[in-house]
Structure formats: structure tokens, C-alpha cells
């Protein structure tokens, strides 16, 4: 992986191998959240020489400066040195927050990620984006900082609700729609999602790795991973946490597809019980786009899908983006 290579281990049951897979013979801050079964972090902590466990509140509110300071203070109080490490056990919030803390504590200590949601397994756990939200703007303060190793255990997905699982699948659908027609076909045709998940995760990770290796700091190509996200973040802001991130991404992708690609995408989203329509007008969403991007009249890079498996970039003003929204199927 660009920006420092690291291993990604994808294997059912690998969580139980954390002691063999990770260098835990030192102080380790093990961070999880209240929504993650406590035994996952407990299994990791049991394999550390000196574990300090921290359980943060579930949800986006934990991606804050206050929680970041809590992580940093916990490490300071426990005498963490540059030779110690942070381990995230949970979803994207725990991963982004913990990685950011690891990236700035003593100018950077080792970070391991053990993502336990589908969203984090297919997307946020690799690629080195770390962040907290600030003054209502998502991910506006952060760094690029690569983990030392990522352990992905599909068995942990068994404890997710179907709604959480399907919301995570939206990120895999995003990768497939823009970069991998075969993966899209697998998602269309799958009759046993649980059995197909390891392959869906593997292919999604290959797409993400390929993109991030070419453009680690999102100067160009990596923006493709934001397909559906500009509109999605606006919908997320409007609905104030009642819709999951993946559900908002699902809604944000549809208006940016051609009629043919949109029909296929809509069918897949419906198959996995993801929403395909909310009634908000462009006028209602526009303030959230301007706020999210901290922008005025300048353009956003939109990702358009004319044919499943490929994409093109288009520079659109927020008003032009809203025209796409109003034309949604
Ligand atoms: N989740 C989008 C990215 O990592 O760039």
C-alpha cells in the first residue's frame, strides 16, 4: 500500500489470532464503542502485555476533539511511549478516531485496525484516512496515517443487525458501480449474502487498494471513492442521524447515474433493503452541501456513472448538483 506498505489479513476467525498477528507485547490502547460486542475488544486486550481499554459512545458524536483528547490523555496518564500502540476494534468512527490519536501522539505511534462492521471492512479501515469532525463539518481535521496491519474477520459481521449490514454493503455497491462490473453482477445475483461476503469484501478491498496506491492523498482518482457522498452527506445532515451513512450514500448515488445504470443500481439497492428515495428538495439539501464543503460558488467534483463498472468526473456547481438531485428516478 502506498505511503508505507502494510498487511491486510482477511480471514474468518482472525480476531482470535490477534496475539499472533499483531505485536502486542507492549502497552496497547484498545479502543472500542458501546455498540460493539465487548468480547471482541476483550479478546484483543487479553493478548496484550499491558492493555488499557477505552469504550467510547457509539455514533458520530465520538468523532470529536473531546473524545480525541480522552484517548490522548489516557495514553499520557498510562505512560505510553513512542514504542507503544493503539488498536481500534469497531466501525469507522472508532477506526478514524483511534488512527488520528495514534498519528499525533508523540508524533505517531503504531496503529492496528480490527474493523468489525461491513462498512469499515470494505472501505474505511484501509487507505489511511483519519479524522474527527469539527464545528459541524465532517472529517475536517485529520491526517493521512497508515496502520501497521489490518485484521478483517467476517465472522464479526454476524452480530450486526441486517440494517447495519446492508448499510455497509452500500460502500461495496459504490465500489462495484464505479470500478467492477463483475462484483456488481455478484451483488445482483447473490442468493446467499453471508456466504458471498468474504468475496465481496475481498473484491472491494482490491478496488480500494488499487485506487489508494495510485492516489494516496486524494489529488484525483481517489475522489471516485466519494461516489454518492456529497449528496449523501447532505442527506445525512438533513436527517440528523436517523438514516445510516450507507443509506445516505445509497440515496446519493442514484441521481448521478444514467437511466440504464440507475435502473440496475436501484434494483440492487432494493434487493438489500436500502432506501432509494427521500422527498427532500434540492433547495432543502443545498445548505447542507454548502456547509459540508465550506464552499460558496466554487465547484464540487461529482462522480457520474453512465455504465455500471465505470465512471467519469464532472465539475459541478452546487446548483448544478441540485439539478441532478431533482431529476432523480
Ligand atoms: N472512504 C473514501 C476514501 O477512503 O477515500
Short mmCIF file of C-alpha atoms and ligand atoms in Angstrom, two decimals:
data_model
loop_
_atom_site.label_atom_id
_atom_site.label_comp_id
_atom_site.label_asym_id
_atom_site.label_seq_id
_atom_site.Cartn_x
_atom_site.Cartn_y
_atom_site.Cartn_z
CA UNK A 1 0.00 0.00 0.00
CA UNK A 2 1.34 3.46 -0.92
CA UNK A 3 2.50 5.69 1.92
CA UNK A 4 4.01 2.71 3.74
CA UNK A 5 3.14 -0.87 2.94
CA UNK A 6 1.14 -2.94 5.40
CA UNK A 7 -0.57 -6.28 5.51
CA UNK A 8 -4.34 -6.75 5.38
CA UNK A 9 -5.38 -10.16 6.71
CA UNK A 10 -8.89 -11.20 5.63
CA UNK A 11 -9.88 -14.49 7.27
CA UNK A 12 -12.82 -15.82 9.26
CA UNK A 13 -11.73 -16.18 12.90
CA UNK A 14 -8.65 -13.94 12.60
CA UNK A 15 -9.82 -11.84 15.58
CA UNK A 16 -8.89 -14.81 17.78
CA UNK A 17 -5.41 -14.74 16.24
CA UNK A 18 -4.69 -11.12 17.25
CA UNK A 19 -1.94 -12.23 19.63
CA UNK A 20 -0.08 -13.99 16.81
CA UNK A 21 -0.83 -11.43 14.09
CA UNK A 22 -0.04 -8.20 15.97
CA UNK A 23 2.93 -7.08 18.10
CA UNK A 24 1.06 -6.72 21.39
CA UNK A 25 3.93 -7.31 23.81
CA UNK A 26 3.80 -3.67 24.93
CA UNK A 27 1.31 -1.06 26.15
CA UNK A 28 -1.75 -1.03 23.88
CA UNK A 29 -4.69 1.33 23.98
CA UNK A 30 -7.62 -0.85 22.85
CA UNK A 31 -10.47 1.39 21.69
CA UNK A 32 -13.99 0.17 21.02
CA UNK A 33 -17.52 1.59 21.26
CA UNK A 34 -20.65 0.75 23.20
CA UNK A 35 -22.31 -0.82 20.16
CA UNK A 36 -19.58 -3.42 19.60
CA UNK A 37 -19.86 -6.73 21.50
CA UNK A 38 -17.37 -6.18 24.37
CA UNK A 39 -15.84 -9.63 23.91
CA UNK A 40 -14.22 -8.51 20.63
CA UNK A 41 -12.04 -5.88 22.33
CA UNK A 42 -11.74 -8.21 25.34
CA UNK A 43 -10.16 -10.92 23.17
CA UNK A 44 -7.58 -8.45 21.89
CA UNK A 45 -6.87 -6.95 25.32
CA UNK A 46 -6.29 -10.44 26.74
CA UNK A 47 -3.43 -10.88 24.27
CA UNK A 48 -1.69 -7.57 25.12
CA UNK A 49 1.15 -7.34 27.64
CA UNK A 50 -0.40 -4.18 29.14
CA UNK A 51 -3.80 -3.28 27.74
CA UNK A 52 -5.62 -0.07 28.54
CA UNK A 53 -9.23 -0.39 27.32
CA UNK A 54 -11.44 2.53 26.40
CA UNK A 55 -15.08 2.24 25.30
CA UNK A 56 -16.42 5.40 23.67
CA UNK A 57 -20.07 6.23 22.98
CA UNK A 58 -21.50 4.73 19.79
CA UNK A 59 -22.04 7.12 16.91
CA UNK A 60 -20.64 10.06 15.01
CA UNK A 61 -20.54 12.27 18.14
CA UNK A 62 -17.45 10.36 19.27
CA UNK A 63 -15.50 11.69 16.29
CA UNK A 64 -14.87 14.84 18.30
CA UNK A 65 -11.99 16.76 19.82
CA UNK A 66 -13.29 15.89 23.29
CA UNK A 67 -13.07 12.15 22.63
CA UNK A 68 -9.73 12.57 20.86
CA UNK A 69 -8.39 14.33 23.97
CA UNK A 70 -9.72 11.49 26.12
CA UNK A 71 -7.69 8.98 24.07
CA UNK A 72 -4.56 11.12 24.23
CA UNK A 73 -4.91 11.76 27.98
CA UNK A 74 -5.50 8.06 28.65
CA UNK A 75 -2.23 7.24 26.88
CA UNK A 76 -0.35 10.03 28.65
CA UNK A 77 -1.66 9.01 32.09
CA UNK A 78 -0.73 5.38 31.43
CA UNK A 79 2.82 6.36 30.45
CA UNK A 80 2.60 5.40 26.76
CA UNK A 81 5.88 5.92 24.90
CA UNK A 82 6.68 6.01 21.19
CA UNK A 83 7.15 2.24 21.31
CA UNK A 84 3.55 1.54 22.34
CA UNK A 85 0.47 1.15 20.15
CA UNK A 86 -3.23 1.80 19.58
CA UNK A 87 -5.68 -0.91 18.46
CA UNK A 88 -9.14 0.00 17.12
CA UNK A 89 -11.83 -2.68 17.43
CA UNK A 90 -15.07 -1.44 15.88
CA UNK A 91 -16.50 0.50 12.98
CA UNK A 92 -15.47 3.59 11.05
CA UNK A 93 -15.89 6.03 13.93
CA UNK A 94 -13.62 4.06 16.26
CA UNK A 95 -11.13 3.48 13.44
CA UNK A 96 -10.92 7.09 12.26
CA UNK A 97 -10.72 8.47 15.80
CA UNK A 98 -8.15 5.95 17.08
CA UNK A 99 -5.98 6.28 13.99
CA UNK A 100 -5.94 10.06 14.35
CA UNK A 101 -4.94 9.76 18.02
CA UNK A 102 -2.16 7.32 17.07
CA UNK A 103 -0.98 9.64 14.29
CA UNK A 104 -0.44 12.61 16.62
CA UNK A 105 0.54 11.04 19.96
CA UNK A 106 4.29 11.63 20.25
CA UNK A 107 4.19 12.45 16.51
CA UNK A 108 2.94 9.00 15.61
CA UNK A 109 2.85 5.55 17.25
CA UNK A 110 1.87 2.17 15.78
CA UNK A 111 -1.78 1.70 14.90
CA UNK A 112 -3.62 -1.57 14.25
CA UNK A 113 -7.16 -1.70 12.92
CA UNK A 114 -9.63 -4.54 13.51
CA UNK A 115 -12.80 -3.37 11.74
CA UNK A 116 -15.96 -5.17 12.87
CA UNK A 117 -18.62 -3.56 10.65
CA UNK A 118 -19.06 -4.22 6.95
CA UNK A 119 -18.67 -0.53 6.16
CA UNK A 120 -15.27 -0.39 7.82
CA UNK A 121 -14.20 -3.78 6.46
CA UNK A 122 -14.81 -2.83 2.82
CA UNK A 123 -13.75 0.81 2.97
CA UNK A 124 -12.68 2.94 5.92
CA UNK A 125 -10.21 0.54 7.58
CA UNK A 126 -7.69 0.85 4.76
CA UNK A 127 -6.34 3.83 2.92
CA UNK A 128 -5.03 5.82 5.88
CA UNK A 129 -7.70 8.50 6.26
CA UNK A 130 -8.03 9.58 9.89
CA UNK A 131 -10.23 12.38 11.21
CA UNK A 132 -12.53 13.98 13.71
CA UNK A 133 -15.44 16.28 12.94
CA UNK A 134 -15.11 19.96 13.89
CA UNK A 135 -17.69 22.73 14.18
CA UNK A 136 -20.29 20.56 12.47
CA UNK A 137 -18.07 19.77 9.47
CA UNK A 138 -17.42 16.07 8.92
CA UNK A 139 -13.80 14.83 8.83
CA UNK A 140 -12.41 18.35 8.53
CA UNK A 141 -9.47 17.81 10.93
CA UNK A 142 -7.33 14.74 10.42
CA UNK A 143 -4.31 13.23 8.76
CA UNK A 144 -3.21 10.54 6.34
CA UNK A 145 -1.65 7.85 8.53
CA UNK A 146 -1.34 4.21 7.57
CA UNK A 147 -1.99 1.36 10.01
CA UNK A 148 0.73 -1.19 10.72
CA UNK A 149 -1.68 -4.03 9.99
CA UNK A 150 -5.42 -4.58 9.45
CA UNK A 151 -7.25 -7.74 10.59
CA UNK A 152 -10.59 -8.35 8.90
CA UNK A 153 -12.74 -11.09 10.41
CA UNK A 154 -16.02 -11.61 8.52
CA UNK A 155 -17.31 -13.65 11.50
CA UNK A 156 -17.74 -10.38 13.42
CA UNK A 157 -20.44 -9.35 10.92
CA UNK A 158 -22.78 -11.98 12.41
CA UNK A 159 -23.54 -9.67 15.34
CA UNK A 160 -24.62 -6.76 13.10
CA UNK A 161 -28.31 -6.03 12.56
CA UNK A 162 -29.49 -6.61 8.96
CA UNK A 163 -29.92 -2.83 8.65
CA UNK A 164 -26.29 -2.17 9.67
CA UNK A 165 -25.04 -4.93 7.37
CA UNK A 166 -26.96 -3.58 4.39
CA UNK A 167 -25.81 -0.02 5.11
CA UNK A 168 -22.21 -1.27 4.94
CA UNK A 169 -22.97 -3.07 1.71
CA UNK A 170 -23.75 0.32 0.14
CA UNK A 171 -20.00 1.08 0.15
CA UNK A 172 -19.28 -2.20 -1.67
CA UNK A 173 -22.06 -1.38 -4.16
CA UNK A 174 -20.38 2.03 -4.64
CA UNK A 175 -17.03 0.36 -5.50
CA UNK A 176 -18.72 -2.10 -7.83
CA UNK A 177 -20.82 0.50 -9.64
CA UNK A 178 -17.78 2.66 -10.41
CA UNK A 179 -14.98 0.12 -10.89
CA UNK A 180 -16.03 -3.53 -11.03
CA UNK A 181 -18.93 -4.78 -13.18
CA UNK A 182 -18.23 -8.39 -12.10
CA UNK A 183 -18.61 -7.51 -8.43
CA UNK A 184 -21.81 -5.66 -9.30
CA UNK A 185 -23.11 -8.79 -11.04
CA UNK A 186 -22.21 -10.87 -7.97
CA UNK A 187 -24.23 -8.45 -5.82
CA UNK A 188 -27.13 -8.66 -8.29
CA UNK A 189 -27.10 -12.43 -8.46
CA UNK A 190 -26.12 -13.43 -4.91
CA UNK A 191 -28.63 -15.76 -3.28
CA UNK A 192 -26.66 -16.19 -0.04
CA UNK A 193 -25.18 -12.93 1.13
CA UNK A 194 -23.45 -14.41 4.17
CA UNK A 195 -21.66 -16.99 2.04
CA UNK A 196 -20.67 -14.38 -0.55
CA UNK A 197 -19.48 -11.75 1.93
CA UNK A 198 -15.79 -12.80 2.06
CA UNK A 199 -15.60 -12.47 -1.76
CA UNK A 200 -17.50 -9.15 -1.71
CA UNK A 201 -15.09 -7.83 0.94
CA UNK A 202 -12.04 -9.16 -0.93
CA UNK A 203 -13.02 -7.56 -4.23
CA UNK A 204 -13.95 -4.27 -2.56
CA UNK A 205 -10.57 -4.18 -0.80
CA UNK A 206 -8.77 -4.84 -4.10
CA UNK A 207 -10.57 -1.85 -5.66
CA UNK A 208 -9.77 0.35 -2.69
CA UNK A 209 -6.11 -0.74 -2.64
CA UNK A 210 -5.75 -0.15 -6.37
CA UNK A 211 -7.23 3.36 -6.10
CA UNK A 212 -5.30 4.36 -2.97
CA UNK A 213 -2.00 3.08 -4.34
CA UNK A 214 -2.41 5.34 -7.35
CA UNK A 215 -3.59 8.37 -5.36
CA UNK A 216 -2.96 8.06 -1.60
CA UNK A 217 -3.82 11.66 -0.71
CA UNK A 218 -6.87 12.19 -2.96
CA UNK A 219 -5.41 14.54 -5.53
CA UNK A 220 -7.52 12.96 -8.26
CA UNK A 221 -8.51 9.32 -8.77
CA UNK A 222 -9.28 8.65 -5.08
CA UNK A 223 -12.23 11.04 -5.37
CA UNK A 224 -14.04 8.15 -7.10
CA UNK A 225 -14.46 6.62 -3.62
CA UNK A 226 -16.67 9.59 -2.79
CA UNK A 227 -19.33 8.47 -5.31
CA UNK A 228 -22.68 9.31 -3.71
CA UNK A 229 -21.04 11.01 -0.74
CA UNK A 230 -21.58 14.72 -1.47
CA UNK A 231 -25.33 14.27 -1.75
CA UNK A 232 -25.15 11.53 0.88
CA UNK A 233 -23.54 13.79 3.49
CA UNK A 234 -26.19 16.43 2.80
CA UNK A 235 -28.98 13.86 3.29
CA UNK A 236 -27.22 12.64 6.45
CA UNK A 237 -27.06 16.21 7.76
CA UNK A 238 -30.71 16.86 6.94
CA UNK A 239 -31.89 13.68 8.68
CA UNK A 240 -29.76 14.33 11.79
CA UNK A 241 -28.61 10.77 12.37
CA UNK A 242 -31.90 8.93 11.69
CA UNK A 243 -30.50 7.45 8.46
CA UNK A 244 -27.24 5.47 8.48
CA UNK A 245 -24.26 6.70 6.48
CA UNK A 246 -24.53 3.84 3.96
CA UNK A 247 -28.23 4.51 3.47
CA UNK A 248 -27.45 8.13 2.66
CA UNK A 249 -24.70 7.06 0.24
CA UNK A 250 -27.25 4.79 -1.48
CA UNK A 251 -29.60 7.74 -1.91
CA UNK A 252 -26.74 9.97 -3.07
CA UNK A 253 -25.54 7.61 -5.82
CA UNK A 254 -28.79 7.15 -7.71
CA UNK A 255 -29.21 10.67 -9.15
CA UNK A 256 -25.69 10.55 -10.61
CA UNK A 257 -26.32 7.50 -12.82
CA UNK A 258 -27.59 7.32 -16.38
CA UNK A 259 -31.09 5.89 -16.78
CA UNK A 260 -29.79 2.38 -17.57
CA UNK A 261 -27.18 2.26 -14.81
CA UNK A 262 -29.67 3.84 -12.40
CA UNK A 263 -32.25 1.12 -13.02
CA UNK A 264 -29.70 -1.61 -12.22
CA UNK A 265 -28.45 0.25 -9.17
CA UNK A 266 -31.99 0.83 -7.91
CA UNK A 267 -32.78 -2.89 -8.19
CA UNK A 268 -29.66 -3.82 -6.20
CA UNK A 269 -30.37 -1.21 -3.53
CA UNK A 270 -33.94 -2.51 -3.20
CA UNK A 271 -32.67 -6.10 -3.02
CA UNK A 272 -30.58 -5.16 0.04
CA UNK A 273 -33.37 -3.08 1.61
CA UNK A 274 -31.53 0.19 1.11
CA UNK A 275 -33.58 3.37 0.58
CA UNK A 276 -33.91 4.66 -2.97
CA UNK A 277 -35.96 7.79 -2.43
CA UNK A 278 -36.37 10.60 0.10
CA UNK A 279 -38.63 13.54 -0.58
CA UNK A 280 -36.31 16.46 0.25
CA UNK A 281 -35.99 19.08 -2.48
CA UNK A 282 -32.67 20.36 -3.78
CA UNK A 283 -33.41 23.64 -2.03
CA UNK A 284 -33.66 21.82 1.29
CA UNK A 285 -30.38 19.93 0.79
CA UNK A 286 -28.32 22.79 -0.65
CA UNK A 287 -27.48 24.44 2.71
CA UNK A 288 -26.05 21.13 3.93
CA UNK A 289 -23.84 20.83 0.85
CA UNK A 290 -22.52 24.35 1.27
CA UNK A 291 -21.90 23.72 4.99
CA UNK A 292 -20.27 20.31 4.48
CA UNK A 293 -17.92 21.65 1.85
CA UNK A 294 -17.46 25.07 3.47
CA UNK A 295 -17.91 26.45 -0.02
CA UNK A 296 -19.57 29.25 -1.89
CA UNK A 297 -20.00 29.22 -5.64
CA UNK A 298 -17.00 27.02 -6.45
CA UNK A 299 -17.41 23.57 -7.97
CA UNK A 300 -17.51 20.09 -6.48
CA UNK A 301 -16.11 17.03 -8.18
CA UNK A 302 -19.09 14.79 -8.88
CA UNK A 303 -18.69 11.16 -9.93
CA UNK A 304 -21.09 10.13 -12.70
CA UNK A 305 -21.84 6.53 -13.72
CA UNK A 306 -23.04 6.10 -17.30
CA UNK A 307 -22.40 2.36 -17.37
CA UNK A 308 -22.02 0.02 -14.40
CA UNK A 309 -18.33 -0.64 -13.68
CA UNK A 310 -17.04 2.70 -14.99
CA UNK A 311 -17.28 6.36 -14.07
CA UNK A 312 -16.33 9.87 -15.12
CA UNK A 313 -15.63 13.00 -13.12
CA UNK A 314 -17.63 16.20 -13.66
CA UNK A 315 -17.01 19.56 -12.05
CA UNK A 316 -20.41 20.85 -10.96
CA UNK A 317 -21.54 23.91 -9.06
CA UNK A 318 -23.73 23.08 -6.05
CA UNK A 319 -26.70 24.40 -8.07
CA UNK A 320 -25.89 22.02 -10.95
CA UNK A 321 -25.58 19.13 -8.49
CA UNK A 322 -29.04 20.00 -7.21
CA UNK A 323 -30.37 19.75 -10.78
CA UNK A 324 -29.17 16.13 -10.82
CA UNK A 325 -30.91 15.60 -7.49
CA UNK A 326 -34.19 16.98 -8.81
CA UNK A 327 -34.00 14.70 -11.87
CA UNK A 328 -33.56 11.55 -9.70
CA UNK A 329 -35.57 8.48 -10.59
N1 LIG B 1 -13.81 6.36 2.07
C1 LIG B 1 -13.26 7.07 0.99
C2 LIG B 1 -11.77 7.07 0.98
O1 LIG B 1 -11.14 6.37 1.76
O2 LIG B 1 -11.20 7.80 0.21
#
